[in-house]
């Protein structure tokens, strides 16, 4: 099968790659662009570890074909901090021990950021439902939910 | 200089909620997990798996696959070495099937190719001729005399004559006169229970990158709970000398016991050896479910006798576990832990392990204990209900304490069960009102904890910073805890210490990150290594001052003269001694090597409120509180995290999670959509209460905390649902159809 030649933007920078027709955006980010921050926990859209923002929408990058990124804009965990200045969510996740193994963390941070951009003051229930597509097997979610609440409060008062 | 041998109780760093050193890497996506490393010229490995639950492999024809362009190696079982020991041979035969495929998903062959798509096609090009055999996946069915035989001749010497062909182990122990005990009871309840197999469910699938040269030297990168264990297994299974195989543990995306063995690493090494190129294998989620270790499934009968005022007079448990297609010893942990929370005069446990056509069991957090304690705690709760007694009072009345002869042999030292029960009783949760269709349940939980082989180096740097080198993968914040203990002991700021986890060739042997052992055993070794470094630093100061080393003590992060003949010298800080070390004798380091015992058992109590929907049978968790004895909580956030995480895994086990097999022996739900682990919207906050009853076996009183928390949820939730639905539940998971059925039959 013929490969595709794709031009896109990743975290604000131009990115160009060749991919097979059935390669996912996650495959390309990880294996062709060297951005392994997005994780593959399932490959079937069930765990959210691969969450990225594609054209301003939160998506599971394992369910998006890489070719769909042509002419688009992708934002990943690697672009979340501003240089060495962490995003408030990243900072609070460390301070509040919202990660244990950390493999779900990139996806949860990307998803939580998308939530707070839509809704700066979500209730606990809203956070729990928004993050229901992001599995975490280590924490029982308690500290994650609290960290999102704390980061939201911090961002509102900033 | 003298060091206090007693458990320390005053702390500066311990108990703080400091930021973990690997935090920034993990929130920015920089941390490298198993699948995140690549090598130049790397091939992609892929595994062919059996579609049959049980089949003789008559022939494997790999020629078409090998002839494909881009395919660089194909391997089968005979490409691996032949270990003498049963344990290693079983791991090998699980990595690549020998002459029979023993379960749906069992690996049969593997390829390495230049791209993923070629590897996929190469797998399809392998022709396997199977002869299908009858299969068995249920534990009780597998124990019948006429059951399909999974493997011949695997019963050990404990198995009584006349047992079914799949039984591999039998055990029995306890003390006291059961018959006399039951005769004293006012009420006896005997019930049978079943629990489904569940998967550890770590979000990171197994992954590795292997590179093996023609010179017999290899490098292996993988996500594992124990790089030394991987080295031992791969050395045996691939026929490599230990020192020639350097294993580096990646960051690990969860393990919970499931990453304490090997599934793909020996295969990747064999492919690399054959192709002469680095080979990476990453499992898919479906492969993880079908072919890596779930926990055992169980069937049990528990009988308990109680007096009207709540004293248990006798108790027995018969536990039947299946651990998949290879022998496993998990039932022993179940039998030993079943009655650990009770001080009993007459008690007996019996256990059987049987083979089935399921994947080889791997450890899962307190392996064997949750299902045994679930059955016992369910019967105790039912007795409380029948006799009109308060379930916490009954637990307190019968609680094991210091001096109790445990049913499995030892006599307990300082343990925290009574304090934990009292904390639960005093908590507002226990007195909160309940509404309609709601029920409250509780259960005790227990885990042994483990110490084991541990080796730590602590290096003092010229600028006054300190590096700790240890060999246990950090699965949930242990680098922080280890740095904290080093900082505490040296009396320097936490930020001055950095802990790294090293490869197998850079430090002596360390046991796996399991048994809740790391904070206990690596912590203990770190404290001892720090003490060794302090002794050396006192010596250096003494040398500079020209006094006796015995006249120097370590206080406030500095060497100080002490005693009548020490003279008057200003204290020398660690940084000052370090800056001068080249001229006072060279590098300063401390080491400690130990096979640590004294881990100190741990108890927990969980309290849960549930609501059962009478229309659908669905259970909602309304409120959840975990009480657990941590000995000493080094970093309270991560202790709470262990308590919460274990509780939620237990909630999944109690309500949703199960391996579902069809009549054909195939796994029907090998994905997260159908094997449903708890998600954030299923749950309330998980409240925690940490008790600290110091473990005399650790300098700071630490007990392991990682495993106990998965034990109580099964019974606590079952007891709550039974009370809410007004019918005694005896099978897990309590999925809505099962609850609805029980309610319709009440
Ligand atoms: S990897 Fe995309 S949702 Fe799991
Ligand atoms: S921290 Fe391990 S899966 Fe979330």
PDB file of N, CA, C and O in Angstrom, chain B residues 665-720:
ATOM      1  N   UNK B 665     -14.210 -22.121  25.644  1.00  0.00           N
ATOM      2  CA  UNK B 665     -12.987 -21.849  26.393  1.00  0.00           C
ATOM      3  C   UNK B 665     -12.274 -20.584  25.959  1.00  0.00           C
ATOM      4  O   UNK B 665     -11.147 -20.333  26.354  1.00  0.00           O
ATOM      5  N   UNK B 666     -12.946 -19.780  25.113  1.00  0.00           N
ATOM      6  CA  UNK B 666     -12.306 -18.530  24.685  1.00  0.00           C
ATOM      7  C   UNK B 666     -12.744 -17.370  25.558  1.00  0.00           C
ATOM      8  O   UNK B 666     -13.908 -17.281  25.956  1.00  0.00           O
ATOM      9  N   UNK B 667     -11.817 -16.488  25.789  1.00  0.00           N
ATOM     10  CA  UNK B 667     -12.106 -15.299  26.602  1.00  0.00           C
ATOM     11  C   UNK B 667     -12.964 -14.342  25.788  1.00  0.00           C
ATOM     12  O   UNK B 667     -12.623 -13.977  24.671  1.00  0.00           O
ATOM     13  N   UNK B 668     -14.102 -13.957  26.368  1.00  0.00           N
ATOM     14  CA  UNK B 668     -15.053 -13.157  25.607  1.00  0.00           C
ATOM     15  C   UNK B 668     -14.925 -11.655  25.815  1.00  0.00           C
ATOM     16  O   UNK B 668     -15.570 -10.881  25.113  1.00  0.00           O
ATOM     17  N   UNK B 669     -14.130 -11.247  26.791  1.00  0.00           N
ATOM     18  CA  UNK B 669     -14.085  -9.796  27.056  1.00  0.00           C
ATOM     19  C   UNK B 669     -12.665  -9.258  27.224  1.00  0.00           C
ATOM     20  O   UNK B 669     -12.360  -8.601  28.209  1.00  0.00           O
ATOM     21  N   UNK B 670     -11.792  -9.498  26.210  1.00  0.00           N
ATOM     22  CA  UNK B 670     -10.409  -9.056  26.381  1.00  0.00           C
ATOM     23  C   UNK B 670     -10.178  -7.590  25.997  1.00  0.00           C
ATOM     24  O   UNK B 670      -9.222  -7.283  25.302  1.00  0.00           O
ATOM     25  N   UNK B 671     -11.036  -6.693  26.419  1.00  0.00           N
ATOM     26  CA  UNK B 671     -10.771  -5.262  26.217  1.00  0.00           C
ATOM     27  C   UNK B 671     -11.444  -4.468  27.322  1.00  0.00           C
ATOM     28  O   UNK B 671     -12.366  -4.950  27.972  1.00  0.00           O
ATOM     29  N   UNK B 672     -10.959  -3.237  27.519  1.00  0.00           N
ATOM     30  CA  UNK B 672     -11.466  -2.433  28.631  1.00  0.00           C
ATOM     31  C   UNK B 672     -12.950  -2.084  28.481  1.00  0.00           C
ATOM     32  O   UNK B 672     -13.604  -1.774  29.461  1.00  0.00           O
ATOM     33  N   UNK B 673     -13.475  -2.139  27.244  1.00  0.00           N
ATOM     34  CA  UNK B 673     -14.897  -1.836  27.077  1.00  0.00           C
ATOM     35  C   UNK B 673     -15.747  -2.894  27.774  1.00  0.00           C
ATOM     36  O   UNK B 673     -16.765  -2.589  28.391  1.00  0.00           O
ATOM     37  N   UNK B 674     -15.323  -4.151  27.673  1.00  0.00           N
ATOM     38  CA  UNK B 674     -16.121  -5.258  28.211  1.00  0.00           C
ATOM     39  C   UNK B 674     -15.587  -5.798  29.532  1.00  0.00           C
ATOM     40  O   UNK B 674     -16.292  -6.479  30.264  1.00  0.00           O
ATOM     41  N   UNK B 675     -14.317  -5.537  29.787  1.00  0.00           N
ATOM     42  CA  UNK B 675     -13.772  -5.830  31.108  1.00  0.00           C
ATOM     43  C   UNK B 675     -13.707  -4.468  31.778  1.00  0.00           C
ATOM     44  O   UNK B 675     -12.784  -3.691  31.556  1.00  0.00           O
ATOM     45  N   UNK B 676     -14.730  -4.178  32.548  1.00  0.00           N
ATOM     46  CA  UNK B 676     -14.920  -2.792  32.949  1.00  0.00           C
ATOM     47  C   UNK B 676     -14.291  -2.498  34.308  1.00  0.00           C
ATOM     48  O   UNK B 676     -14.795  -2.915  35.339  1.00  0.00           O
ATOM     49  N   UNK B 677     -13.190  -1.751  34.295  1.00  0.00           N
ATOM     50  CA  UNK B 677     -12.582  -1.323  35.557  1.00  0.00           C
ATOM     51  C   UNK B 677     -13.291  -0.043  36.004  1.00  0.00           C
ATOM     52  O   UNK B 677     -13.880   0.656  35.180  1.00  0.00           O
ATOM     53  N   UNK B 678     -13.261   0.267  37.295  1.00  0.00           N
ATOM     54  CA  UNK B 678     -13.968   1.468  37.756  1.00  0.00           C
ATOM     55  C   UNK B 678     -13.434   2.732  37.068  1.00  0.00           C
ATOM     56  O   UNK B 678     -12.234   2.883  36.883  1.00  0.00           O
ATOM     57  N   UNK B 679     -14.350   3.616  36.696  1.00  0.00           N
ATOM     58  CA  UNK B 679     -13.974   4.919  36.142  1.00  0.00           C
ATOM     59  C   UNK B 679     -14.368   5.991  37.157  1.00  0.00           C
ATOM     60  O   UNK B 679     -15.103   5.714  38.113  1.00  0.00           O
ATOM     61  N   UNK B 680     -13.881   7.195  36.915  1.00  0.00           N
ATOM     62  CA  UNK B 680     -14.033   8.262  37.921  1.00  0.00           C
ATOM     63  C   UNK B 680     -15.490   8.501  38.293  1.00  0.00           C
ATOM     64  O   UNK B 680     -15.804   8.766  39.460  1.00  0.00           O
ATOM     65  N   UNK B 681     -16.399   8.397  37.304  1.00  0.00           N
ATOM     66  CA  UNK B 681     -17.798   8.716  37.592  1.00  0.00           C
ATOM     67  C   UNK B 681     -18.531   7.599  38.332  1.00  0.00           C
ATOM     68  O   UNK B 681     -19.663   7.783  38.759  1.00  0.00           O
ATOM     69  N   UNK B 682     -17.883   6.443  38.505  1.00  0.00           N
ATOM     70  CA  UNK B 682     -18.502   5.357  39.286  1.00  0.00           C
ATOM     71  C   UNK B 682     -18.349   5.575  40.786  1.00  0.00           C
ATOM     72  O   UNK B 682     -18.957   4.858  41.571  1.00  0.00           O
ATOM     73  N   UNK B 683     -17.460   6.497  41.150  1.00  0.00           N
ATOM     74  CA  UNK B 683     -16.943   6.472  42.522  1.00  0.00           C
ATOM     75  C   UNK B 683     -17.196   7.744  43.304  1.00  0.00           C
ATOM     76  O   UNK B 683     -17.262   8.826  42.726  1.00  0.00           O
ATOM     77  N   UNK B 684     -17.273   7.601  44.616  1.00  0.00           N
ATOM     78  CA  UNK B 684     -17.239   8.772  45.479  1.00  0.00           C
ATOM     79  C   UNK B 684     -15.783   9.049  45.881  1.00  0.00           C
ATOM     80  O   UNK B 684     -14.874   8.344  45.435  1.00  0.00           O
ATOM     81  N   UNK B 685     -15.568  10.052  46.703  1.00  0.00           N
ATOM     82  CA  UNK B 685     -14.249  10.241  47.313  1.00  0.00           C
ATOM     83  C   UNK B 685     -13.931   8.992  48.136  1.00  0.00           C
ATOM     84  O   UNK B 685     -14.838   8.352  48.661  1.00  0.00           O
ATOM     85  N   UNK B 686     -12.663   8.635  48.214  1.00  0.00           N
ATOM     86  CA  UNK B 686     -12.267   7.513  49.056  1.00  0.00           C
ATOM     87  C   UNK B 686     -11.525   8.114  50.250  1.00  0.00           C
ATOM     88  O   UNK B 686     -10.400   8.600  50.115  1.00  0.00           O
ATOM     89  N   UNK B 687     -12.190   8.111  51.400  1.00  0.00           N
ATOM     90  CA  UNK B 687     -11.578   8.727  52.583  1.00  0.00           C
ATOM     91  C   UNK B 687     -10.607   7.766  53.238  1.00  0.00           C
ATOM     92  O   UNK B 687     -10.795   6.543  53.179  1.00  0.00           O
ATOM     93  N   UNK B 688      -9.587   8.339  53.863  1.00  0.00           N
ATOM     94  CA  UNK B 688      -8.552   7.483  54.453  1.00  0.00           C
ATOM     95  C   UNK B 688      -8.233   7.920  55.872  1.00  0.00           C
ATOM     96  O   UNK B 688      -8.237   9.112  56.186  1.00  0.00           O
ATOM     97  N   UNK B 689      -7.959   6.947  56.711  1.00  0.00           N
ATOM     98  CA  UNK B 689      -7.467   7.211  58.062  1.00  0.00           C
ATOM     99  C   UNK B 689      -6.226   6.338  58.255  1.00  0.00           C
ATOM    100  O   UNK B 689      -6.324   5.107  58.232  1.00  0.00           O
ATOM    101  N   UNK B 690      -5.082   6.993  58.388  1.00  0.00           N
ATOM    102  CA  UNK B 690      -3.839   6.245  58.576  1.00  0.00           C
ATOM    103  C   UNK B 690      -3.590   6.048  60.074  1.00  0.00           C
ATOM    104  O   UNK B 690      -3.585   7.014  60.840  1.00  0.00           O
ATOM    105  N   UNK B 691      -3.426   4.802  60.475  1.00  0.00           N
ATOM    106  CA  UNK B 691      -3.019   4.508  61.844  1.00  0.00           C
ATOM    107  C   UNK B 691      -1.510   4.260  61.835  1.00  0.00           C
ATOM    108  O   UNK B 691      -0.981   3.773  60.848  1.00  0.00           O
ATOM    109  N   UNK B 692      -0.841   4.605  62.928  1.00  0.00           N
ATOM    110  CA  UNK B 692       0.607   4.376  62.972  1.00  0.00           C
ATOM    111  C   UNK B 692       0.978   3.605  64.229  1.00  0.00           C
ATOM    112  O   UNK B 692       1.201   4.192  65.284  1.00  0.00           O
ATOM    113  N   UNK B 693       1.004   2.300  64.077  1.00  0.00           N
ATOM    114  CA  UNK B 693       1.453   1.431  65.168  1.00  0.00           C
ATOM    115  C   UNK B 693       2.805   0.896  64.720  1.00  0.00           C
ATOM    116  O   UNK B 693       2.891   0.026  63.850  1.00  0.00           O
ATOM    117  N   UNK B 694       3.906   1.463  65.271  1.00  0.00           N
ATOM    118  CA  UNK B 694       5.229   1.206  64.702  1.00  0.00           C
ATOM    119  C   UNK B 694       5.576  -0.278  64.613  1.00  0.00           C
ATOM    120  O   UNK B 694       5.284  -1.049  65.527  1.00  0.00           O
ATOM    121  N   UNK B 695       6.188  -0.639  63.501  1.00  0.00           N
ATOM    122  CA  UNK B 695       6.690  -1.991  63.315  1.00  0.00           C
ATOM    123  C   UNK B 695       8.065  -2.074  63.961  1.00  0.00           C
ATOM    124  O   UNK B 695       8.994  -1.389  63.526  1.00  0.00           O
ATOM    125  N   UNK B 696       8.220  -2.914  64.974  1.00  0.00           N
ATOM    126  CA  UNK B 696       9.521  -2.992  65.658  1.00  0.00           C
ATOM    127  C   UNK B 696      10.647  -3.482  64.747  1.00  0.00           C
ATOM    128  O   UNK B 696      11.818  -3.329  65.092  1.00  0.00           O
ATOM    129  N   UNK B 697      10.313  -4.013  63.570  1.00  0.00           N
ATOM    130  CA  UNK B 697      11.332  -4.544  62.664  1.00  0.00           C
ATOM    131  C   UNK B 697      11.964  -3.505  61.762  1.00  0.00           C
ATOM    132  O   UNK B 697      12.806  -3.838  60.927  1.00  0.00           O
ATOM    133  N   UNK B 698      11.555  -2.236  61.868  1.00  0.00           N
ATOM    134  CA  UNK B 698      12.107  -1.190  60.996  1.00  0.00           C
ATOM    135  C   UNK B 698      12.555  -0.011  61.862  1.00  0.00           C
ATOM    136  O   UNK B 698      11.855   0.358  62.796  1.00  0.00           O
ATOM    137  N   UNK B 699      13.697   0.599  61.527  1.00  0.00           N
ATOM    138  CA  UNK B 699      14.210   1.686  62.371  1.00  0.00           C
ATOM    139  C   UNK B 699      13.231   2.844  62.544  1.00  0.00           C
ATOM    140  O   UNK B 699      13.266   3.542  63.560  1.00  0.00           O
ATOM    141  N   UNK B 700      12.364   3.088  61.550  1.00  0.00           N
ATOM    142  CA  UNK B 700      11.377   4.155  61.683  1.00  0.00           C
ATOM    143  C   UNK B 700       9.968   3.608  61.900  1.00  0.00           C
ATOM    144  O   UNK B 700       8.993   4.359  61.899  1.00  0.00           O
ATOM    145  N   UNK B 701       9.844   2.293  62.028  1.00  0.00           N
ATOM    146  CA  UNK B 701       8.530   1.704  62.318  1.00  0.00           C
ATOM    147  C   UNK B 701       7.674   1.373  61.111  1.00  0.00           C
ATOM    148  O   UNK B 701       6.494   1.052  61.243  1.00  0.00           O
ATOM    149  N   UNK B 702       8.278   1.435  59.908  1.00  0.00           N
ATOM    150  CA  UNK B 702       7.499   1.245  58.673  1.00  0.00           C
ATOM    151  C   UNK B 702       6.954  -0.179  58.538  1.00  0.00           C
ATOM    152  O   UNK B 702       7.651  -1.147  58.808  1.00  0.00           O
ATOM    153  N   UNK B 703       5.698  -0.274  58.095  1.00  0.00           N
ATOM    154  CA  UNK B 703       5.143  -1.525  57.586  1.00  0.00           C
ATOM    155  C   UNK B 703       4.802  -1.296  56.120  1.00  0.00           C
ATOM    156  O   UNK B 703       4.483  -0.176  55.735  1.00  0.00           O
ATOM    157  N   UNK B 704       4.777  -2.351  55.346  1.00  0.00           N
ATOM    158  CA  UNK B 704       4.310  -2.217  53.970  1.00  0.00           C
ATOM    159  C   UNK B 704       2.849  -1.807  53.969  1.00  0.00           C
ATOM    160  O   UNK B 704       2.096  -2.157  54.871  1.00  0.00           O
ATOM    161  N   UNK B 705       2.448  -1.026  52.958  1.00  0.00           N
ATOM    162  CA  UNK B 705       1.050  -0.590  52.893  1.00  0.00           C
ATOM    163  C   UNK B 705       0.377  -0.930  51.564  1.00  0.00           C
ATOM    164  O   UNK B 705      -0.812  -0.724  51.409  1.00  0.00           O
ATOM    165  N   UNK B 706       1.123  -1.444  50.609  1.00  0.00           N
ATOM    166  CA  UNK B 706       0.600  -1.525  49.248  1.00  0.00           C
ATOM    167  C   UNK B 706      -0.490  -2.549  49.020  1.00  0.00           C
ATOM    168  O   UNK B 706      -1.299  -2.389  48.111  1.00  0.00           O
ATOM    169  N   UNK B 707      -0.520  -3.607  49.774  1.00  0.00           N
ATOM    170  CA  UNK B 707      -1.384  -4.719  49.388  1.00  0.00           C
ATOM    171  C   UNK B 707      -2.644  -4.893  50.231  1.00  0.00           C
ATOM    172  O   UNK B 707      -3.699  -5.266  49.724  1.00  0.00           O
ATOM    173  N   UNK B 708      -2.521  -4.625  51.533  1.00  0.00           N
ATOM    174  CA  UNK B 708      -3.653  -4.858  52.434  1.00  0.00           C
ATOM    175  C   UNK B 708      -4.939  -4.225  51.915  1.00  0.00           C
ATOM    176  O   UNK B 708      -6.026  -4.780  52.078  1.00  0.00           O
ATOM    177  N   UNK B 709      -4.821  -3.074  51.257  1.00  0.00           N
ATOM    178  CA  UNK B 709      -6.003  -2.301  50.888  1.00  0.00           C
ATOM    179  C   UNK B 709      -6.892  -2.978  49.850  1.00  0.00           C
ATOM    180  O   UNK B 709      -8.048  -2.594  49.700  1.00  0.00           O
ATOM    181  N   UNK B 710      -6.405  -3.975  49.129  1.00  0.00           N
ATOM    182  CA  UNK B 710      -7.297  -4.623  48.158  1.00  0.00           C
ATOM    183  C   UNK B 710      -8.067  -5.771  48.813  1.00  0.00           C
ATOM    184  O   UNK B 710      -8.977  -6.342  48.221  1.00  0.00           O
ATOM    185  N   UNK B 711      -7.723  -6.101  50.052  1.00  0.00           N
ATOM    186  CA  UNK B 711      -8.328  -7.277  50.677  1.00  0.00           C
ATOM    187  C   UNK B 711      -9.751  -7.025  51.190  1.00  0.00           C
ATOM    188  O   UNK B 711     -10.654  -7.798  50.882  1.00  0.00           O
ATOM    189  N   UNK B 712      -9.988  -5.966  51.968  1.00  0.00           N
ATOM    190  CA  UNK B 712     -11.326  -5.831  52.559  1.00  0.00           C
ATOM    191  C   UNK B 712     -12.473  -5.469  51.613  1.00  0.00           C
ATOM    192  O   UNK B 712     -13.623  -5.802  51.929  1.00  0.00           O
ATOM    193  N   UNK B 713     -12.248  -4.775  50.485  1.00  0.00           N
ATOM    194  CA  UNK B 713     -13.411  -4.297  49.724  1.00  0.00           C
ATOM    195  C   UNK B 713     -14.374  -5.401  49.298  1.00  0.00           C
ATOM    196  O   UNK B 713     -15.587  -5.176  49.266  1.00  0.00           O
ATOM    197  N   UNK B 714     -13.879  -6.576  48.979  1.00  0.00           N
ATOM    198  CA  UNK B 714     -14.748  -7.633  48.456  1.00  0.00           C
ATOM    199  C   UNK B 714     -15.860  -7.956  49.451  1.00  0.00           C
ATOM    200  O   UNK B 714     -17.047  -7.922  49.114  1.00  0.00           O
ATOM    201  N   UNK B 715     -15.460  -8.250  50.685  1.00  0.00           N
ATOM    202  CA  UNK B 715     -16.472  -8.592  51.687  1.00  0.00           C
ATOM    203  C   UNK B 715     -17.214  -7.352  52.168  1.00  0.00           C
ATOM    204  O   UNK B 715     -18.424  -7.399  52.396  1.00  0.00           O
ATOM    205  N   UNK B 716     -16.499  -6.236  52.321  1.00  0.00           N
ATOM    206  CA  UNK B 716     -17.174  -5.026  52.825  1.00  0.00           C
ATOM    207  C   UNK B 716     -18.338  -4.672  51.901  1.00  0.00           C
ATOM    208  O   UNK B 716     -19.447  -4.383  52.357  1.00  0.00           O
ATOM    209  N   UNK B 717     -18.086  -4.720  50.599  1.00  0.00           N
ATOM    210  CA  UNK B 717     -19.137  -4.356  49.641  1.00  0.00           C
ATOM    211  C   UNK B 717     -20.208  -5.447  49.581  1.00  0.00           C
ATOM    212  O   UNK B 717     -21.407  -5.158  49.535  1.00  0.00           O
ATOM    213  N   UNK B 718     -19.780  -6.701  49.623  1.00  0.00           N
ATOM    214  CA  UNK B 718     -20.762  -7.782  49.606  1.00  0.00           C
ATOM    215  C   UNK B 718     -21.670  -7.696  50.840  1.00  0.00           C
ATOM    216  O   UNK B 718     -22.884  -7.900  50.744  1.00  0.00           O
ATOM    217  N   UNK B 719     -21.088  -7.389  51.975  1.00  0.00           N
ATOM    218  CA  UNK B 719     -21.896  -7.257  53.190  1.00  0.00           C
ATOM    219  C   UNK B 719     -22.859  -6.069  53.086  1.00  0.00           C
ATOM    220  O   UNK B 719     -24.011  -6.141  53.510  1.00  0.00           O
ATOM    221  N   UNK B 720     -22.358  -4.973  52.494  1.00  0.00           N
ATOM    222  CA  UNK B 720     -23.214  -3.794  52.341  1.00  0.00           C
ATOM    223  C   UNK B 720     -24.355  -4.080  51.369  1.00  0.00           C
ATOM    224  O   UNK B 720     -25.507  -3.718  51.617  1.00  0.00           O
TER     225      UNK B 720
END
